[in-house]
Tab-separated table of C-alpha atoms and ligand atoms in Angstrom:
chain	number	residue	atom	x	y	z
A	721	MET	CA	4.576	-60.089	-41.747
A	722	VAL	CA	2.169	-57.273	-42.538
A	723	ALA	CA	1.000	-55.487	-39.405
A	724	LYS	CA	-2.690	-55.674	-38.504
A	725	LYS	CA	-4.635	-52.443	-38.719
A	726	TYR	CA	-7.126	-50.678	-36.454
A	727	LEU	CA	-9.836	-48.106	-37.047
A	728	ILE	CA	-11.577	-46.292	-34.193
A	729	GLU	CA	-14.702	-44.243	-34.898
A	730	THR	CA	-15.680	-41.799	-32.185
A	731	TRP	CA	-18.978	-40.130	-31.323
A	732	GLY	CA	-19.594	-37.554	-28.616
A	733	CYS	CA	-17.493	-35.313	-26.429
A	734	GLN	CA	-13.767	-34.592	-26.030
A	735	MET	CA	-13.625	-37.129	-23.215
A	736	ASN	CA	-14.512	-39.816	-25.753
A	737	GLU	CA	-11.948	-38.380	-28.180
A	738	GLU	CA	-9.288	-38.777	-25.529
A	739	ASP	CA	-10.406	-42.317	-24.658
A	740	SER	CA	-10.117	-43.158	-28.366
A	741	GLU	CA	-6.578	-41.751	-28.439
A	742	LYS	CA	-5.770	-44.026	-25.488
A	743	MET	CA	-7.255	-47.060	-27.249
A	744	ALA	CA	-5.187	-46.170	-30.331
A	745	GLY	CA	-2.097	-46.058	-28.088
A	746	ILE	CA	-2.958	-49.449	-26.570
A	747	LEU	CA	-3.531	-51.023	-30.005
A	748	LYS	CA	-0.243	-49.622	-31.309
A	749	SER	CA	1.573	-51.024	-28.283
A	750	ILE	CA	0.349	-54.531	-29.210
A	751	GLY	CA	1.429	-54.220	-32.823
A	752	TYR	CA	-1.489	-52.686	-34.694
A	753	GLU	CA	-1.126	-49.797	-37.163
A	754	SER	CA	-3.773	-47.268	-38.019
A	755	ALA	CA	-6.074	-47.768	-41.005
A	756	THR	CA	-7.706	-44.976	-42.956
A	757	LYS	CA	-10.841	-46.840	-43.963
A	758	ARG	CA	-13.021	-49.669	-42.707
A	759	GLU	CA	-12.112	-52.041	-45.552
A	760	GLU	CA	-8.423	-51.959	-44.530
A	761	ALA	CA	-9.005	-52.636	-40.855
A	762	ASP	CA	-8.556	-55.893	-38.931
A	763	ILE	CA	-10.242	-54.380	-35.887
A	764	ILE	CA	-12.936	-51.692	-35.925
A	765	ILE	CA	-14.009	-50.069	-32.663
A	766	PHE	CA	-16.994	-47.754	-32.237
A	767	ASN	CA	-16.617	-45.433	-29.239
A	768	THR	CA	-20.195	-44.352	-28.554
A	769	CYS	CA	-22.082	-41.483	-26.921
A	770	ALA	CA	-25.357	-41.708	-24.987
A	771	VAL	CA	-26.096	-38.032	-24.326
A	772	ARG	CA	-28.807	-37.760	-26.992
A	773	GLU	CA	-30.901	-40.338	-28.807
A	774	ASN	CA	-29.676	-39.177	-32.226
A	775	ALA	CA	-26.111	-40.248	-31.499
A	776	GLU	CA	-27.386	-43.706	-30.536
A	777	LEU	CA	-29.422	-44.085	-33.706
A	778	LYS	CA	-26.335	-43.278	-35.785
A	779	VAL	CA	-24.353	-45.985	-34.011
A	780	PHE	CA	-27.081	-48.561	-34.704
A	781	GLY	CA	-27.097	-47.557	-38.386
A	782	ASN	CA	-23.328	-47.906	-38.624
A	783	LEU	CA	-23.344	-51.288	-36.870
A	784	GLY	CA	-25.813	-52.466	-39.508
A	785	HIS	CA	-23.375	-51.453	-42.241
A	786	LEU	CA	-20.571	-53.541	-40.720
A	787	LYS	CA	-22.478	-56.787	-41.300
A	788	THR	CA	-21.460	-57.109	-44.975
A	789	LEU	CA	-17.861	-56.337	-44.130
A	790	LYS	CA	-17.807	-59.031	-41.445
A	791	MET	CA	-19.255	-61.542	-43.905
A	792	GLN	CA	-16.526	-60.768	-46.435
A	793	LYS	CA	-13.820	-60.859	-43.770
A	794	PRO	CA	-14.767	-63.227	-40.928
A	795	ASP	CA	-11.519	-62.518	-39.025
A	796	LEU	CA	-12.432	-58.853	-38.651
A	797	ILE	CA	-12.865	-57.971	-34.973
A	798	ILE	CA	-15.719	-55.561	-34.244
A	799	GLY	CA	-15.679	-53.802	-30.882
A	800	ILE	CA	-18.089	-51.329	-29.365
A	801	CYS	CA	-17.539	-49.298	-26.212
A	802	GLY	CA	-18.235	-45.939	-24.585
A	803	CYS	CA	-21.154	-44.358	-22.765
A	804	MET	CA	-23.901	-46.200	-24.654
A	805	MET	CA	-22.588	-49.511	-23.315
A	806	GLN	CA	-22.878	-48.343	-19.685
A	807	GLN	CA	-26.664	-48.175	-19.999
A	808	LYS	CA	-28.685	-51.023	-18.493
A	809	GLY	CA	-29.645	-53.660	-21.043
A	810	MET	CA	-27.711	-52.078	-23.945
A	811	PRO	CA	-24.886	-54.690	-24.231
A	812	GLU	CA	-27.479	-57.497	-24.317
A	813	GLU	CA	-29.567	-55.631	-26.905
A	814	ILE	CA	-26.519	-55.153	-29.127
A	815	LYS	CA	-25.494	-58.793	-28.767
A	816	LYS	CA	-28.987	-59.887	-29.801
A	817	LYS	CA	-29.491	-57.471	-32.700
A	818	TYR	CA	-25.920	-57.476	-34.011
A	819	PRO	CA	-24.505	-60.917	-33.095
A	820	TYR	CA	-21.451	-60.308	-35.295
A	821	VAL	CA	-20.107	-57.769	-32.764
A	822	ASP	CA	-17.120	-59.440	-31.075
A	823	ILE	CA	-16.363	-57.255	-28.049
A	824	ILE	CA	-18.554	-55.017	-25.907
A	825	PHE	CA	-16.892	-52.977	-23.162
A	826	GLY	CA	-17.555	-49.793	-21.209
A	827	THR	CA	-16.007	-46.493	-20.160
A	828	HIS	CA	-14.298	-47.885	-17.056
A	829	ASN	CA	-12.251	-50.680	-18.607
A	830	ILE	CA	-10.696	-49.494	-21.862
A	831	HIS	CA	-7.293	-50.516	-20.441
A	832	ARG	CA	-8.510	-54.130	-20.673
A	833	LEU	CA	-8.624	-54.005	-24.481
A	834	PRO	CA	-5.634	-56.376	-25.098
A	835	GLU	CA	-7.149	-59.085	-22.847
A	836	LEU	CA	-10.547	-58.639	-24.455
A	837	ILE	CA	-9.039	-59.087	-27.932
A	838	ASN	CA	-7.349	-62.248	-26.689
A	839	ASN	CA	-10.622	-63.521	-25.270
A	840	VAL	CA	-12.326	-63.060	-28.640
A	841	LYS	CA	-9.910	-65.481	-30.211
A	842	GLN	CA	-11.055	-68.203	-27.788
A	843	ALA	CA	-14.733	-67.311	-27.512
A	844	ASN	CA	-17.470	-68.344	-29.891
A	845	SER	CA	-19.869	-65.563	-29.046
A	846	THR	CA	-19.705	-61.862	-28.127
A	847	VAL	CA	-17.295	-61.038	-25.292
A	848	ILE	CA	-19.042	-58.621	-22.926
A	849	GLU	CA	-17.151	-56.858	-20.139
A	850	VAL	CA	-18.790	-53.726	-18.822
A	851	TRP	CA	-17.837	-52.580	-15.326
A	852	GLU	CA	-20.761	-50.999	-13.525
A	853	GLN	CA	-18.563	-49.161	-11.058
A	854	GLU	CA	-15.583	-46.986	-11.773
A	855	GLY	CA	-12.331	-48.567	-10.517
A	856	GLU	CA	-9.131	-46.784	-9.537
A	857	ILE	CA	-7.880	-44.295	-12.149
A	858	VAL	CA	-5.497	-46.174	-14.459
A	859	GLU	CA	-2.350	-44.107	-15.108
A	860	GLY	CA	0.379	-44.557	-17.684
A	861	LEU	CA	-1.665	-45.935	-20.596
A	862	PRO	CA	0.025	-45.404	-23.956
A	863	ILE	CA	-1.673	-42.742	-26.046
A	864	GLU	CA	-1.632	-42.026	-29.778
A	865	ARG	CA	-2.768	-38.405	-30.221
A	866	LYS	CA	-4.369	-37.091	-33.387
A	867	SER	CA	-2.580	-33.725	-33.311
A	868	ASP	CA	1.117	-32.891	-32.753
A	869	ILE	CA	0.272	-29.407	-31.522
A	870	LYS	CA	-2.829	-29.591	-29.327
A	871	ALA	CA	-3.529	-32.230	-26.684
A	872	PHE	CA	-6.418	-33.061	-24.373
A	873	VAL	CA	-5.461	-33.949	-20.833
A	874	THR	CA	-8.160	-35.403	-18.600
A	875	ILE	CA	-7.840	-34.001	-15.087
A	876	MET	CA	-10.902	-35.638	-13.582
A	877	HIS	CA	-13.359	-38.361	-14.432
A	878	GLY	CA	-17.087	-38.639	-13.757
A	879	CYS	CA	-19.737	-36.258	-12.505
A	880	ASN	CA	-21.653	-35.858	-9.230
A	881	ASN	CA	-24.211	-33.323	-10.372
A	882	PHE	CA	-27.118	-35.377	-11.631
A	883	CYS	CA	-28.738	-32.743	-13.799
A	884	THR	CA	-32.144	-34.341	-14.313
A	885	TYR	CA	-31.847	-34.616	-18.128
A	886	CYS	CA	-28.322	-36.045	-18.196
A	887	ILE	CA	-27.106	-39.630	-18.539
A	888	VAL	CA	-23.415	-38.866	-17.889
A	889	PRO	CA	-23.364	-39.476	-14.100
A	890	TYR	CA	-24.729	-42.965	-14.834
A	891	THR	CA	-22.277	-43.755	-17.665
A	892	ARG	CA	-19.095	-42.157	-16.309
A	893	GLY	CA	-19.540	-42.679	-12.576
A	894	ARG	CA	-18.627	-40.404	-9.652
A	895	GLU	CA	-16.077	-37.582	-9.671
A	896	ARG	CA	-12.457	-38.667	-9.293
A	897	SER	CA	-9.529	-36.254	-9.646
A	898	ARG	CA	-6.202	-37.344	-11.078
A	899	LYS	CA	-3.233	-36.549	-8.852
A	900	PRO	CA	-1.667	-33.171	-9.703
A	901	GLU	CA	1.787	-34.762	-10.141
A	902	ASP	CA	0.428	-37.208	-12.760
A	903	ILE	CA	-1.186	-34.333	-14.664
A	904	ILE	CA	1.894	-32.113	-14.470
A	905	ASN	CA	4.221	-34.919	-15.574
A	906	GLU	CA	1.989	-35.697	-18.529
A	907	ILE	CA	1.964	-32.042	-19.613
A	908	LYS	CA	5.744	-31.651	-19.135
A	909	ASP	CA	6.183	-34.682	-21.360
A	910	LEU	CA	3.856	-33.143	-23.969
A	911	ALA	CA	5.850	-29.895	-23.837
A	912	LYS	CA	9.044	-31.885	-24.448
A	913	LYS	CA	7.442	-33.470	-27.494
A	914	GLY	CA	6.666	-30.015	-28.893
A	915	TYR	CA	2.982	-29.644	-28.014
A	916	LYS	CA	1.875	-26.008	-27.760
A	917	GLU	CA	-1.690	-26.124	-26.485
A	918	ILE	CA	-3.280	-28.157	-23.696
A	919	THR	CA	-6.987	-28.502	-22.997
A	920	LEU	CA	-7.732	-29.732	-19.485
A	921	LEU	CA	-10.790	-31.966	-19.552
A	922	GLY	CA	-13.442	-32.906	-17.045
A	923	GLN	CA	-17.227	-32.996	-16.863
A	924	ASN	CA	-16.960	-30.271	-14.244
A	925	VAL	CA	-13.354	-29.075	-13.997
A	926	ASN	CA	-14.242	-26.576	-11.283
A	927	SER	CA	-14.678	-29.323	-8.736
A	928	TYR	CA	-11.159	-30.609	-9.465
A	929	GLY	CA	-9.309	-31.442	-6.250
A	930	LYS	CA	-12.329	-31.616	-3.944
A	931	ASP	CA	-11.465	-35.285	-3.362
A	932	LEU	CA	-7.759	-34.509	-2.816
A	933	GLU	CA	-6.024	-32.810	0.060
A	934	ASN	CA	-5.213	-29.123	-0.212
A	935	MET	CA	-5.931	-28.931	-3.930
A	936	SER	CA	-8.226	-26.825	-6.099
A	937	PHE	CA	-8.759	-26.139	-9.793
A	938	ALA	CA	-7.335	-22.617	-9.519
A	939	LYS	CA	-4.176	-24.062	-7.900
A	940	LEU	CA	-3.825	-26.627	-10.669
A	941	LEU	CA	-4.206	-23.919	-13.337
A	942	ARG	CA	-1.406	-21.900	-11.772
A	943	MET	CA	0.830	-24.985	-11.641
A	944	VAL	CA	0.187	-25.831	-15.301
A	945	ASN	CA	0.905	-22.223	-16.271
A	946	GLU	CA	4.490	-22.679	-15.012
A	947	ILE	CA	5.338	-25.444	-17.503
A	948	ASP	CA	7.878	-24.218	-20.074
A	949	GLY	CA	7.179	-24.798	-23.742
A	950	ILE	CA	3.387	-24.815	-23.516
A	951	GLU	CA	1.945	-21.643	-25.068
A	952	ARG	CA	-1.759	-21.990	-24.369
A	953	ILE	CA	-3.947	-23.618	-21.765
A	954	ARG	CA	-7.690	-24.143	-22.134
A	955	PHE	CA	-10.193	-26.106	-20.072
A	956	THR	CA	-13.699	-27.474	-20.351
A	957	THR	CA	-16.374	-27.813	-18.932
A	958	SER	CA	-17.219	-25.333	-16.189
A	959	HIS	CA	-20.415	-25.698	-14.182
A	960	PRO	CA	-21.652	-22.168	-13.329
A	961	LYS	CA	-22.455	-23.175	-9.739
A	962	ASP	CA	-18.797	-24.077	-9.115
A	963	LEU	CA	-16.862	-21.459	-11.088
A	964	THR	CA	-15.176	-19.403	-8.382
A	965	GLU	CA	-13.530	-15.988	-8.461
A	966	ASP	CA	-10.104	-17.535	-7.843
A	967	VAL	CA	-10.406	-19.429	-11.143
A	968	ILE	CA	-11.383	-16.195	-12.910
A	969	LEU	CA	-8.383	-14.465	-11.312
A	970	ALA	CA	-6.092	-17.309	-12.417
A	971	ILE	CA	-7.218	-16.765	-16.022
A	972	LYS	CA	-6.638	-13.043	-15.647
A	973	GLU	CA	-3.184	-13.382	-14.107
A	974	CYS	CA	-1.676	-16.415	-15.885
A	975	ASP	CA	-0.300	-15.535	-19.320
A	976	LYS	CA	-0.890	-18.953	-20.890
A	977	LEU	CA	-4.515	-19.312	-19.809
A	978	CYS	CA	-6.689	-18.377	-22.778
A	979	GLU	CA	-9.466	-15.833	-22.443
A	980	HIS	CA	-12.278	-18.259	-23.160
A	981	ILE	CA	-14.772	-19.820	-20.773
A	982	HIS	CA	-17.282	-22.459	-21.810
A	983	LEU	CA	-20.115	-21.932	-19.345
A	984	PRO	CA	-23.143	-24.096	-20.126
A	985	VAL	CA	-26.312	-22.310	-19.025
A	986	GLN	CA	-28.838	-24.899	-20.344
A	987	SER	CA	-31.844	-22.554	-19.829
A	988	GLY	CA	-32.589	-18.909	-19.054
A	989	SER	CA	-35.625	-19.705	-16.921
A	990	THR	CA	-34.980	-20.045	-13.192
A	991	ARG	CA	-38.033	-22.317	-12.922
A	992	ILE	CA	-36.622	-24.714	-15.548
A	993	LEU	CA	-33.081	-24.478	-14.119
A	994	ASN	CA	-34.570	-25.614	-10.842
A	995	LYS	CA	-36.313	-28.572	-12.520
A	996	MET	CA	-33.006	-29.379	-14.220
A	997	ASN	CA	-31.270	-29.430	-10.798
A	998	ARG	CA	-28.694	-26.877	-11.975
A	999	LYS	CA	-28.490	-25.086	-8.591
A	1000	TYR	CA	-28.292	-21.501	-9.894
A	1001	THR	CA	-30.834	-18.881	-10.979
A	1002	LYS	CA	-30.867	-16.794	-14.142
A	1003	GLU	CA	-29.768	-13.786	-12.062
A	1004	GLN	CA	-26.889	-15.642	-10.421
A	1005	TYR	CA	-25.674	-16.760	-13.847
A	1006	LEU	CA	-25.820	-13.206	-15.199
A	1007	ASP	CA	-23.956	-11.939	-12.105
A	1008	LEU	CA	-21.244	-14.533	-12.761
A	1009	VAL	CA	-20.930	-13.418	-16.392
A	1010	ASN	CA	-20.564	-9.806	-15.178
A	1011	LEU	CA	-17.885	-10.807	-12.687
A	1012	ILE	CA	-15.971	-12.663	-15.425
A	1013	ARG	CA	-16.176	-9.665	-17.757
A	1014	LYS	CA	-15.156	-7.261	-14.996
A	1015	HIS	CA	-11.884	-9.165	-14.540
A	1016	ILE	CA	-11.328	-10.239	-18.165
A	1017	PRO	CA	-12.994	-7.672	-20.447
A	1018	ASP	CA	-12.096	-9.386	-23.748
A	1019	VAL	CA	-13.133	-12.867	-22.662
A	1020	ALA	CA	-15.102	-15.113	-25.040
A	1021	ILE	CA	-17.988	-16.887	-23.353
A	1022	THR	CA	-19.593	-19.917	-24.983
A	1023	THR	CA	-22.393	-22.146	-23.766
A	1024	ASP	CA	-24.708	-25.149	-24.141
A	1025	ILE	CA	-28.477	-24.587	-24.281
A	1026	ILE	CA	-31.302	-27.126	-24.247
A	1027	VAL	CA	-34.769	-26.256	-25.594
A	1028	GLY	CA	-37.908	-28.234	-24.887
A	1029	PHE	CA	-37.033	-29.546	-21.432
A	1030	PRO	CA	-40.232	-31.087	-19.929
A	1031	GLY	CA	-42.628	-28.382	-18.760
A	1032	GLU	CA	-40.862	-25.570	-20.659
A	1033	THR	CA	-43.530	-22.954	-21.499
A	1034	GLU	CA	-43.321	-20.213	-24.116
A	1035	GLU	CA	-42.537	-17.839	-21.253
A	1036	ASP	CA	-39.647	-19.992	-20.066
A	1037	PHE	CA	-38.304	-20.099	-23.609
A	1038	LEU	CA	-38.514	-16.302	-23.897
A	1039	GLU	CA	-36.405	-16.134	-20.710
A	1040	THR	CA	-33.761	-18.188	-22.519
A	1041	LEU	CA	-33.821	-15.840	-25.518
A	1042	ASP	CA	-33.587	-12.879	-23.150
A	1043	LEU	CA	-30.559	-14.387	-21.410
A	1044	VAL	CA	-28.854	-15.047	-24.756
A	1045	GLU	CA	-29.406	-11.394	-25.729
A	1046	LYS	CA	-27.970	-10.248	-22.389
A	1047	VAL	CA	-24.879	-12.463	-22.362
A	1048	ARG	CA	-24.148	-12.253	-26.106
A	1049	TYR	CA	-22.325	-15.561	-26.485
A	1050	ASP	CA	-19.369	-15.974	-28.835
A	1051	SER	CA	-20.719	-19.384	-29.733
A	1052	ALA	CA	-23.304	-21.832	-28.420
A	1053	PHE	CA	-24.080	-25.518	-28.770
A	1054	THR	CA	-27.842	-25.735	-28.999
A	1055	PHE	CA	-29.749	-28.942	-28.306
A	1056	ILE	CA	-33.293	-30.205	-28.498
A	1057	TYR	CA	-34.140	-32.009	-25.263
A	1058	SER	CA	-33.786	-35.747	-25.767
A	1059	LYS	CA	-35.411	-38.235	-23.363
A	1060	ARG	CA	-32.769	-40.475	-21.769
A	1061	LYS	CA	-33.991	-43.667	-20.106
A	1062	GLY	CA	-32.916	-43.829	-16.477
A	1063	THR	CA	-32.792	-40.058	-15.914
A	1064	PRO	CA	-35.473	-38.328	-13.777
A	1065	ALA	CA	-36.654	-35.962	-16.547
A	1066	ALA	CA	-37.506	-38.877	-18.838
A	1067	GLU	CA	-40.292	-39.764	-16.374
A	1068	TYR	CA	-41.805	-36.264	-16.267
A	1069	GLU	CA	-45.311	-36.232	-17.729
A	1070	ASP	CA	-45.222	-32.720	-19.189
A	1071	GLN	CA	-42.992	-33.531	-22.204
A	1072	VAL	CA	-42.988	-30.785	-24.848
A	1073	PRO	CA	-44.418	-31.798	-28.265
A	1074	GLU	CA	-41.808	-32.327	-31.015
A	1075	ASP	CA	-43.094	-29.550	-33.310
A	1076	ILE	CA	-42.870	-26.942	-30.529
A	1077	LYS	CA	-39.347	-28.112	-29.610
A	1078	HIS	CA	-38.251	-27.691	-33.229
A	1079	GLU	CA	-39.900	-24.282	-33.544
A	1080	ARG	CA	-38.103	-23.032	-30.420
A	1081	PHE	CA	-34.836	-24.586	-31.552
A	1082	ASN	CA	-34.970	-22.735	-34.890
A	1083	LYS	CA	-35.791	-19.430	-33.189
A	1084	LEU	CA	-32.929	-19.905	-30.748
A	1085	ILE	CA	-30.428	-20.674	-33.512
A	1086	GLU	CA	-31.489	-17.542	-35.350
A	1087	VAL	CA	-30.773	-15.341	-32.327
A	1088	VAL	CA	-27.537	-17.163	-31.425
A	1089	ASN	CA	-26.194	-16.915	-35.000
A	1090	ARG	CA	-27.079	-13.245	-35.366
A	1091	ILE	CA	-25.119	-12.444	-32.208
A	1092	ILE	CA	-22.130	-14.584	-33.274
A	1093	GLU	CA	-22.050	-12.692	-36.567
A	1094	GLU	CA	-22.222	-9.331	-34.790
A	1095	LYS	CA	-19.444	-10.354	-32.396
A	1096	ASN	CA	-17.237	-11.658	-35.208
A	1097	ALA	CA	-17.743	-8.393	-37.111
A	1098	THR	CA	-15.976	-6.537	-34.282
A	1099	TYR	CA	-12.761	-8.404	-35.242
A	1100	LYS	CA	-12.532	-6.519	-38.557
A	1101	ASP	CA	-9.052	-4.920	-38.916
A	1102	LYS	CA	-7.952	-6.269	-35.514
A	1103	VAL	CA	-4.585	-7.991	-35.216
A	1104	VAL	CA	-4.954	-11.261	-33.302
A	1105	GLU	CA	-2.587	-13.927	-31.993
A	1106	VAL	CA	-3.135	-17.218	-33.813
A	1107	LEU	CA	-1.671	-20.630	-33.032
A	1108	ILE	CA	-1.230	-22.139	-36.500
A	1109	GLU	CA	-2.628	-25.658	-36.418
A	1110	GLU	CA	-2.967	-27.135	-39.900
A	1111	VAL	CA	-3.549	-26.727	-43.615
A	1112	SER	CA	-7.198	-25.834	-44.237
A	1113	LYS	CA	-9.257	-28.941	-44.998
A	1114	THR	CA	-11.189	-27.108	-47.691
A	1115	ASP	CA	-8.414	-25.015	-49.308
A	1116	GLU	CA	-4.784	-26.197	-49.592
A	1117	THR	CA	-3.512	-22.658	-50.106
A	1118	LYS	CA	-4.631	-21.638	-46.616
A	1119	LEU	CA	-3.417	-22.334	-43.102
A	1120	THR	CA	-5.806	-22.355	-40.143
A	1121	GLY	CA	-5.533	-21.774	-36.448
A	1122	ARG	CA	-7.376	-20.221	-33.535
A	1123	THR	CA	-7.274	-16.984	-31.599
A	1124	ARG	CA	-6.826	-17.124	-27.839
A	1125	THR	CA	-10.606	-16.639	-27.657
A	1126	GLY	CA	-11.112	-19.806	-29.711
A	1127	LYS	CA	-12.155	-18.237	-33.032
A	1128	LEU	CA	-11.157	-20.125	-36.166
A	1129	VAL	CA	-8.895	-18.066	-38.481
A	1130	HIS	CA	-7.939	-18.817	-42.119
A	1131	PHE	CA	-5.132	-17.037	-43.968
A	1132	SER	CA	-3.220	-17.573	-47.223
A	1133	SER	CA	0.128	-19.349	-46.947
A	1134	ASP	CA	1.556	-22.555	-48.334
A	1135	ASN	CA	4.410	-22.660	-45.854
A	1136	MET	CA	3.813	-25.863	-43.896
A	1137	ASN	CA	6.779	-25.021	-41.658
A	1138	LEU	CA	4.622	-22.423	-39.952
A	1139	ILE	CA	2.417	-25.110	-38.379
A	1140	GLY	CA	2.882	-25.000	-34.608
A	1141	LYS	CA	3.990	-21.349	-34.604
A	1142	LEU	CA	2.292	-18.389	-32.967
A	1143	ALA	CA	1.569	-15.606	-35.415
A	1144	LYS	CA	0.025	-12.174	-35.656
A	1145	VAL	CA	-2.805	-12.159	-38.171
A	1146	LYS	CA	-4.805	-9.138	-39.301
A	1147	ILE	CA	-8.498	-9.942	-39.752
A	1148	THR	CA	-9.729	-8.647	-43.099
A	1149	GLU	CA	-13.029	-10.437	-43.518
A	1150	PRO	CA	-14.982	-11.734	-40.538
A	1151	ARG	CA	-17.597	-14.320	-41.555
A	1152	ASN	CA	-20.264	-16.198	-39.598
A	1153	PHE	CA	-18.091	-19.024	-38.360
A	1154	ILE	CA	-14.563	-18.124	-39.438
A	1155	LEU	CA	-12.366	-15.065	-39.597
A	1156	ILE	CA	-10.363	-14.548	-42.799
A	1157	GLY	CA	-7.085	-12.715	-42.289
A	1158	GLU	CA	-3.609	-11.840	-43.542
A	1159	LEU	CA	-0.422	-13.084	-41.918
A	1160	GLN	CA	1.529	-10.165	-40.446
A	1161	GLU	CA	4.424	-11.736	-38.588
A	1162	ILE	CA	5.519	-14.869	-36.768
A	1163	ILE	CA	5.819	-14.278	-33.026
A	1164	ARG	CA	7.760	-17.498	-32.290
B	1247	5AD	N1	-31.024	-33.757	-24.181
B	1247	5AD	C1	-30.477	-32.718	-24.841
B	1247	5AD	N2	-29.267	-32.222	-24.557
B	1247	5AD	C2	-28.574	-32.790	-23.551
B	1247	5AD	N3	-27.360	-32.504	-23.033
B	1247	5AD	C3	-27.115	-33.382	-22.044
B	1247	5AD	N4	-28.143	-34.234	-21.895
B	1247	5AD	C4	-29.073	-33.872	-22.818
B	1247	5AD	C5	-30.365	-34.365	-23.158
B	1247	5AD	N5	-30.930	-35.395	-22.511
B	1247	5AD	C6	-26.518	-31.408	-23.507
B	1247	5AD	C7	-26.246	-30.403	-22.377
B	1247	5AD	C8	-24.802	-30.645	-22.064
B	1247	5AD	C9	-24.260	-31.073	-23.406
B	1247	5AD	C10	-22.964	-31.772	-23.387
B	1247	5AD	O1	-25.272	-31.911	-23.923
B	1247	5AD	O2	-26.439	-29.101	-22.887
B	1247	5AD	O3	-24.154	-29.501	-21.555
B	1248	SF4	FE1	-24.427	-33.963	-17.161
B	1248	SF4	FE2	-24.924	-31.956	-15.448
B	1248	SF4	FE3	-22.813	-33.607	-15.027
B	1248	SF4	FE4	-22.743	-31.871	-17.067
B	1248	SF4	S1	-22.841	-31.340	-14.869
B	1248	SF4	S2	-22.182	-34.051	-17.125
B	1248	SF4	S3	-24.901	-31.816	-17.707
B	1248	SF4	S4	-24.997	-34.161	-14.961
């Protein structure tokens, strides 16, 4: 018998990517194989994001496209899950507008996928199962990872911060830390399988362990650093209010911890930060950046910035530009504020007009990109350590990888056996978003 095939399409953050890898693992464990395109699939699952409206609109558009496919192939199972489904009224809206969707589930019950698929076979309308509350953390789910070299490992779920623009605390629930032994065992197992790089994931990794006894994020980092076989450890995301000096010292002292901190600032105006409920001032953020650079001089700092938060004046925006000039980020994700139903900021009356938001966004990108280019230019003629990850997607004669600071490097080689190795690469031509280099030697 030919095996049935699955296709999972993922929007949003790394947390969603990891959930999709878990769903792939679950589907494999019940006999499905992966498909490369929609037409081949017997089950298609959309794992959705709710952080900005744009992502939602794309999901709606894609659901529309599936209608023809479902008509041609009535046995096709269509599932939709993720953060969008945790919003009040959304599952019902989807069921009404897209009645050919078979399964709707949320972020808290992906482990229920096999039962939900079974239920579809008996049901004659959409099966909806969205848990409002997070349950216990489910350990031991099978997982089918996309890469053989780099792996995401979730260390905590949820968020307690309630930034006033953000939907995540409502879609992912309260903070819950995984037990350190579960995390360590998972990473030891990855090391055994040959994985070289681990990224520890959480909405706010710096509050890891606050709900456990005698545990902290810095402690966990030092424990992970001891695992043989792993070459590099990264983590994301850090909330500036919770990033402590002991975490900075762990990065400085642990050889496997990469010199890169993603430190979302969101705004450079203390007044706006206050309205966002971020719990730090512009000055405190800059002090933190100085402390990080004092301990780790070559660190790369990246960030997230929102423009056009309700009430943001030209002056507030200039504060953001000023902060960007002071910090000089290695990279930044820039966002236009998007109103999210159910969050406090969506109710604020002083929303910024669309044209002004776009104007500020373009100005911000200009400054951010200029600085990235200037920073990349300093890599010229430097020899950097690169973990070789894959053949370049755009040029088969090149291999690609990243520096410890997270910069993408391309160099000429058609030797696929080098994938997974650490190498020294001399940068010959820094560009805006990549560094072109020449392979010097393989380290190991
Ligand atoms: N509008 C725009 N950007 C947002 N983010 C979160 N919520 C919103 C919103 N409503 C951004 C923040 C966060 C990143 C993941 O997404 O910058 O750090
Ligand atoms: Fe959203 Fe703020 Fe939590 Fe990040 S820390 S997930 S921005 S509420």
